[in-house]
Amino acid sequence: NVASRRSSAMGTAEDAEWLRWVTKQFGSIAGKDKEISLEEFKSALQVKESFFAERFFALFDTDGSGTISLEELLRALRLLVHGDQGDKLSFLFQVYDVDGLLNPSRDGDSPPALGRLFQCLTTLSMKEFSPVSNVTPPGSGSIEADELQSVLRWCLRESSVSLPEERLGDLTRALLEAADRDHSGSITFPELREQLEAFPELMENLTISAASWLKPPVPPERPRPRCLSRGYWHNHRGQLGCLGGFIALNLLLFTLAALRHRGLGPALMVARGCGQGLNLNCALLAVPMLRRCLTWLRSTAAAEALPLDQHVQCHQLLGYVALALGAAHSAAHIASLARLAQRHGGPALSESLLWARPGGGGVAGTAPQTGLALLALLLAMGAFSSPCVRRRGHFELFYWTHLSYISVWTLLILHGPHFWKWFVVPGSLFVLEKVLGWAWRRAGGLHIVEVNLLPSKVTHLVIQRPPSFHFKPGDYVYLNVPAIAAYEWHPFSISSAPEQPETLWLHIRSLGQWTNRLYEYFQQLESPNPELKPPGRSGSWAQVRGTGISSGQTQQSSTHRSGLDCFLDGPYGTPTRRIFLSEHAVLIGAGIGITPFASILQSIMYRYRRRRQSCPSCHYSWCEELRDQDMTLRKVDFIWINRDQKHFEWFLSLLSKLEMEQAELEPGGRFLELHLYMTSALARSDVKALGLQVALDLLAAKEQRDSITGLRTRTQPGRPDWGKVFGKVAQEQVGKVQVFFCGSPALAKVIRGHCERFGFRFSRENF
């Protein structure tokens, strides 16, 4: 009894807090008349389409006055926020029963259904007197086929899903046939409730998500510091170890140099200590960008100990440390020269800085002048390498200022008498890599065989592959197209498999100045072609025949031949090279981040096909379980997250081919599982999307094909619940799990946190 009273008291307190919050929100949007109009209601809900806002408004406006009072709002929201599944199903039925609320009475008063709804809402709120299961919702009492089709059409629009009209009819018939138990041609409330109860996962979290502004904010839980978790240290051990060693080495060099010159005063002690640090950092500055060396290191045991995946971040760290040490070094020397000029009658400070003199340090006493020039170059390189410059249409500024590294190293040799000793090994590697790259570029003039312009301004290039060009799945190349920009080289993942001999693919999304010019160049060359033809040499790039995108959206693509010259530099390795040494690999691509995984998925199926064995007499086939050096994979989960429907067309034919191969090689097997998510679609738990999701599930089960993409894999609405996704992966216990991600940094941070929670190894492809 005590516990019951405490629970009741807590519930009462929460209700009181919720009431205060709703009253406050109501006052912020209501006018002087303390009533909410339809336009204010639409603005508050922030729905994409007006249909559901108008339906909700009509249901809330129980007196038919054309506005919603606070009392009406609270009465209805108690059912939606605090009600049970029956309450919400009653509300859903009223949304779908369109004619029950849109036929006004003949005398001009409020619609009769509104009065009945008021009574129903009042009755539903008194659960102890009238159970929901015995309440008949108001309205016409049934949902006809035309009503259902009309609502489903608005559901599709709300979810940004575009389907042909005949597919909308198929969805309507599938839901009507499943729910209409008495074959009357309409759906009653008991029939709808019985049908939806067959989908408990949908009913579990049924909410009206668009009304989140009506709920008091939940105070965020204070998260446990990530650095204290075991998974964090497991995933960052190489990175943290190298960072600790880097800091320790810099401190050691600074201390030794400062102590060696302690008799010269504190300013020169700081200058000499920073100078020794500059020797180290400036010598190592280019090492993280030696891509051929890094690609070779990925195939050795050093890949487990070194943070090769963060090589760009390492380069940036070295640059910022060198800039900070250079500023401190210069300031300390200027302070020392100013002190000498004041106390010992030496040359003026301006004279010491601007003119070379004997004993000034460096070659021919030019240390002050070369030092100031070095500091200016480092500042320019640091400023123009910021994301606001590189990714906002000013890549040339970043590119040309970074080419001053030759001047920087030349000035360092002139400035510091011992710098050449630090630079001889990394400098030799740098020169060797540049010579090899230059020789390959000169010998590697290629042709773009075919170009496909895909939705969302994605350019699919089919490029002639030279016989000597060998790469691994997930590798990337630098592309130069002289017709677009003679001196610009840009990195792109190879999206075809190494087993494809004649051509290689690049999928390039238009996100910057160069990529936009590339798309526009081919757009100007293309001629109208109503019938699309698949690329002549692109292997599996055949159009998907069926439903969804394949039948209604492919007209947005265009294909034409090309003989344009291009040059490639590479290939270069990525973290995904480790995938074939994993046991259970989880590949996560966001948007165009699928490109490295397209190559990997094709290569996996090639290797999996080679592993299959077949009996010559009975034709029974099986898969060899022996793990070899070529591939140790036992399970692959591929998760592709797209914003809207048309983006799935980028690799739709590839995914369809993978599904067919899986069905042929392993009927009923789950070696490769596809998981597709469309974030623009309303989540399954949203009242507005419930009927649509049930209809899509029913039709997919009937046709064994998804209505949105035409694939066998059902497209899931909304964003993945990473806790559930990784929880399912952990329960399978197929083997050691490794997660590979390619997408935005914000999503990478979220996924990394979940990987640390479950103890999965995480690798991220730079995007």
CSV table of C-alpha atoms in Angstrom, one decimal, residues 182-360:
chain,number,residue,atom,x,y,z
A,182,ASP,CA,-16.3,-9.9,-42.7
A,183,HIS,CA,-15.6,-9.0,-46.3
A,184,SER,CA,-17.9,-6.0,-46.2
A,185,GLY,CA,-15.7,-3.8,-48.2
A,186,SER,CA,-14.9,-1.5,-45.3
A,187,ILE,CA,-12.9,-1.6,-42.0
A,188,THR,CA,-14.7,-1.2,-38.6
A,189,PHE,CA,-13.0,-0.2,-35.4
A,190,PRO,CA,-12.8,-3.8,-34.0
A,191,GLU,CA,-11.4,-5.0,-37.3
A,192,LEU,CA,-8.7,-2.3,-37.3
A,193,ARG,CA,-7.8,-3.0,-33.7
A,194,GLU,CA,-7.5,-6.8,-34.4
A,195,GLN,CA,-5.3,-6.2,-37.4
A,196,LEU,CA,-2.9,-3.8,-35.7
A,197,GLU,CA,-2.7,-6.0,-32.6
A,198,ALA,CA,-0.9,-8.5,-34.9
A,199,PHE,CA,2.0,-6.0,-35.0
A,200,PRO,CA,3.0,-5.7,-31.4
A,201,GLU,CA,6.3,-4.0,-32.3
A,202,LEU,CA,4.3,-1.2,-33.9
A,203,MET,CA,1.9,-0.8,-31.0
A,204,GLU,CA,4.6,-0.8,-28.3
A,205,ASN,CA,5.7,2.7,-28.7
A,206,LEU,CA,2.7,4.3,-30.5
A,207,THR,CA,3.0,8.1,-30.1
A,208,ILE,CA,2.1,11.3,-31.9
A,209,SER,CA,5.7,12.4,-32.5
A,210,ALA,CA,4.7,15.7,-34.1
A,211,ALA,CA,3.4,16.9,-30.7
A,212,SER,CA,6.7,16.7,-28.9
A,213,TRP,CA,6.4,20.4,-28.1
A,214,LEU,CA,3.5,19.4,-25.8
A,215,LYS,CA,5.8,17.3,-23.5
A,216,PRO,CA,8.0,18.8,-20.8
A,217,PRO,CA,11.7,18.4,-21.7
A,218,VAL,CA,13.3,15.4,-20.0
A,219,PRO,CA,16.5,16.5,-18.2
A,220,PRO,CA,19.4,14.7,-19.9
A,221,GLU,CA,21.2,12.0,-18.0
A,222,ARG,CA,24.8,12.9,-17.2
A,223,PRO,CA,26.7,10.5,-19.4
A,224,ARG,CA,29.6,8.6,-18.0
A,225,PRO,CA,32.9,10.0,-19.4
A,226,ARG,CA,33.8,7.9,-22.4
A,227,CYS,CA,37.4,7.8,-21.5
A,228,LEU,CA,36.6,5.7,-18.4
A,229,SER,CA,35.1,2.9,-20.4
A,230,ARG,CA,37.0,-0.2,-21.4
A,231,GLY,CA,35.7,-0.1,-24.9
A,232,TYR,CA,37.1,3.4,-25.4
A,233,TRP,CA,40.6,2.3,-24.4
A,234,HIS,CA,40.3,-0.8,-26.6
A,235,ASN,CA,39.3,1.2,-29.7
A,236,HIS,CA,41.9,4.0,-29.1
A,237,ARG,CA,44.9,2.1,-27.7
A,238,GLY,CA,47.1,2.7,-30.7
A,239,GLN,CA,46.0,6.4,-31.1
A,240,LEU,CA,46.5,7.1,-27.4
A,241,GLY,CA,49.8,5.3,-27.2
A,242,CYS,CA,51.2,7.2,-30.1
A,243,LEU,CA,49.9,10.5,-28.8
A,244,GLY,CA,51.4,9.9,-25.4
A,245,GLY,CA,54.8,9.0,-27.0
A,246,PHE,CA,54.6,12.1,-29.2
A,247,ILE,CA,54.0,14.4,-26.2
A,248,ALA,CA,56.7,12.7,-24.2
A,249,LEU,CA,59.2,13.0,-27.0
A,250,ASN,CA,58.5,16.7,-27.5
A,251,LEU,CA,58.8,17.4,-23.8
A,252,LEU,CA,62.1,15.5,-23.6
A,253,LEU,CA,63.6,17.4,-26.6
A,254,PHE,CA,62.4,20.7,-25.2
A,255,THR,CA,63.8,20.0,-21.8
A,256,LEU,CA,67.2,18.8,-23.0
A,257,ALA,CA,67.7,21.7,-25.4
A,258,ALA,CA,66.6,24.3,-22.7
A,259,LEU,CA,68.9,22.8,-20.1
A,260,ARG,CA,71.8,22.8,-22.6
A,261,HIS,CA,71.4,26.6,-23.0
A,262,ARG,CA,70.4,27.5,-19.5
A,263,GLY,CA,73.3,29.9,-19.2
A,264,LEU,CA,71.9,32.2,-21.9
A,265,GLY,CA,68.8,33.4,-20.1
A,266,PRO,CA,65.2,32.2,-20.0
A,267,ALA,CA,64.2,33.7,-23.5
A,268,LEU,CA,66.9,31.8,-25.3
A,269,MET,CA,66.2,28.6,-23.3
A,270,VAL,CA,62.6,28.7,-24.6
A,271,ALA,CA,63.8,29.6,-28.1
A,272,ARG,CA,66.2,26.6,-28.2
A,273,GLY,CA,63.7,24.2,-26.7
A,274,CYS,CA,61.0,25.2,-29.2
A,275,GLY,CA,63.6,25.0,-32.0
A,276,GLN,CA,64.4,21.4,-31.2
A,277,GLY,CA,60.7,20.6,-31.2
A,278,LEU,CA,60.4,22.3,-34.6
A,279,ASN,CA,63.1,20.0,-36.0
A,280,LEU,CA,61.1,17.0,-35.0
A,281,ASN,CA,57.6,18.2,-36.1
A,282,CYS,CA,58.6,19.8,-39.3
A,283,ALA,CA,60.6,16.7,-40.4
A,284,LEU,CA,57.6,14.5,-39.6
A,285,LEU,CA,55.0,16.8,-41.1
A,286,ALA,CA,54.7,15.0,-44.4
A,287,VAL,CA,55.1,11.5,-43.1
A,288,PRO,CA,51.4,10.9,-42.3
A,289,MET,CA,50.6,11.9,-45.9
A,290,LEU,CA,52.9,9.4,-47.5
A,291,ARG,CA,50.0,7.4,-48.8
A,292,ARG,CA,52.0,4.6,-50.5
A,293,CYS,CA,54.0,4.0,-47.3
A,294,LEU,CA,50.8,4.0,-45.3
A,295,THR,CA,49.2,1.5,-47.8
A,296,TRP,CA,52.2,-0.8,-47.4
A,297,LEU,CA,52.0,-0.4,-43.6
A,298,ARG,CA,48.4,-1.5,-43.6
A,299,SER,CA,49.5,-5.0,-44.8
A,300,THR,CA,52.0,-5.4,-41.9
A,301,ALA,CA,51.6,-6.0,-38.1
A,302,ALA,CA,52.3,-2.3,-37.5
A,303,ALA,CA,48.7,-1.6,-38.6
A,304,GLU,CA,47.5,-2.8,-35.2
A,305,ALA,CA,49.8,-0.5,-33.2
A,306,LEU,CA,49.9,2.7,-35.3
A,307,PRO,CA,46.9,5.0,-35.8
A,308,LEU,CA,46.9,4.7,-39.6
A,309,ASP,CA,43.2,5.4,-39.8
A,310,GLN,CA,43.8,8.9,-38.3
A,311,HIS,CA,46.7,9.8,-40.6
A,312,VAL,CA,45.1,13.0,-41.7
A,313,GLN,CA,44.4,14.0,-38.0
A,314,CYS,CA,48.1,13.2,-37.3
A,315,HIS,CA,49.2,15.5,-40.1
A,316,GLN,CA,47.0,18.3,-38.8
A,317,LEU,CA,48.3,17.8,-35.2
A,318,LEU,CA,51.9,18.1,-36.4
A,319,GLY,CA,51.0,21.2,-38.4
A,320,TYR,CA,49.3,23.0,-35.5
A,321,VAL,CA,52.1,22.0,-33.0
A,322,ALA,CA,54.7,23.3,-35.5
A,323,LEU,CA,52.8,26.5,-35.8
A,324,ALA,CA,52.6,26.9,-32.0
A,325,LEU,CA,56.3,26.1,-31.5
A,326,GLY,CA,57.2,28.4,-34.4
A,327,ALA,CA,55.3,31.3,-32.8
A,328,ALA,CA,56.8,30.7,-29.4
A,329,HIS,CA,60.3,30.3,-30.9
A,330,SER,CA,60.0,33.6,-32.8
A,331,ALA,CA,58.6,35.5,-29.8
A,332,ALA,CA,61.4,34.2,-27.6
A,333,HIS,CA,64.1,35.3,-30.1
A,334,ILE,CA,62.5,38.7,-30.6
A,335,ALA,CA,62.4,39.2,-26.8
A,336,SER,CA,66.1,38.2,-26.6
A,337,LEU,CA,67.1,40.6,-29.4
A,338,ALA,CA,65.1,43.4,-27.8
A,339,ARG,CA,66.9,42.8,-24.5
A,340,LEU,CA,70.3,42.8,-26.2
A,341,ALA,CA,69.5,46.1,-28.0
A,342,GLN,CA,68.5,47.8,-24.8
A,343,ARG,CA,71.2,46.6,-22.4
A,344,HIS,CA,74.4,46.1,-24.4
A,345,GLY,CA,74.2,48.7,-27.1
A,346,GLY,CA,73.6,46.2,-29.9
A,347,PRO,CA,71.9,46.8,-33.2
A,348,ALA,CA,68.3,48.0,-33.1
A,349,LEU,CA,65.6,45.3,-33.1
A,350,SER,CA,64.3,46.3,-36.5
A,351,GLU,CA,67.8,46.1,-38.0
A,352,SER,CA,68.4,42.7,-36.5
A,353,LEU,CA,65.1,41.4,-37.9
A,354,LEU,CA,65.3,42.9,-41.4
A,355,TRP,CA,69.0,42.6,-42.3
A,356,ALA,CA,71.4,39.6,-42.2
A,357,ARG,CA,74.5,40.0,-40.1
A,358,PRO,CA,77.5,37.9,-39.1
A,359,GLY,CA,76.7,35.8,-36.0
A,360,GLY,CA,73.0,36.1,-36.7
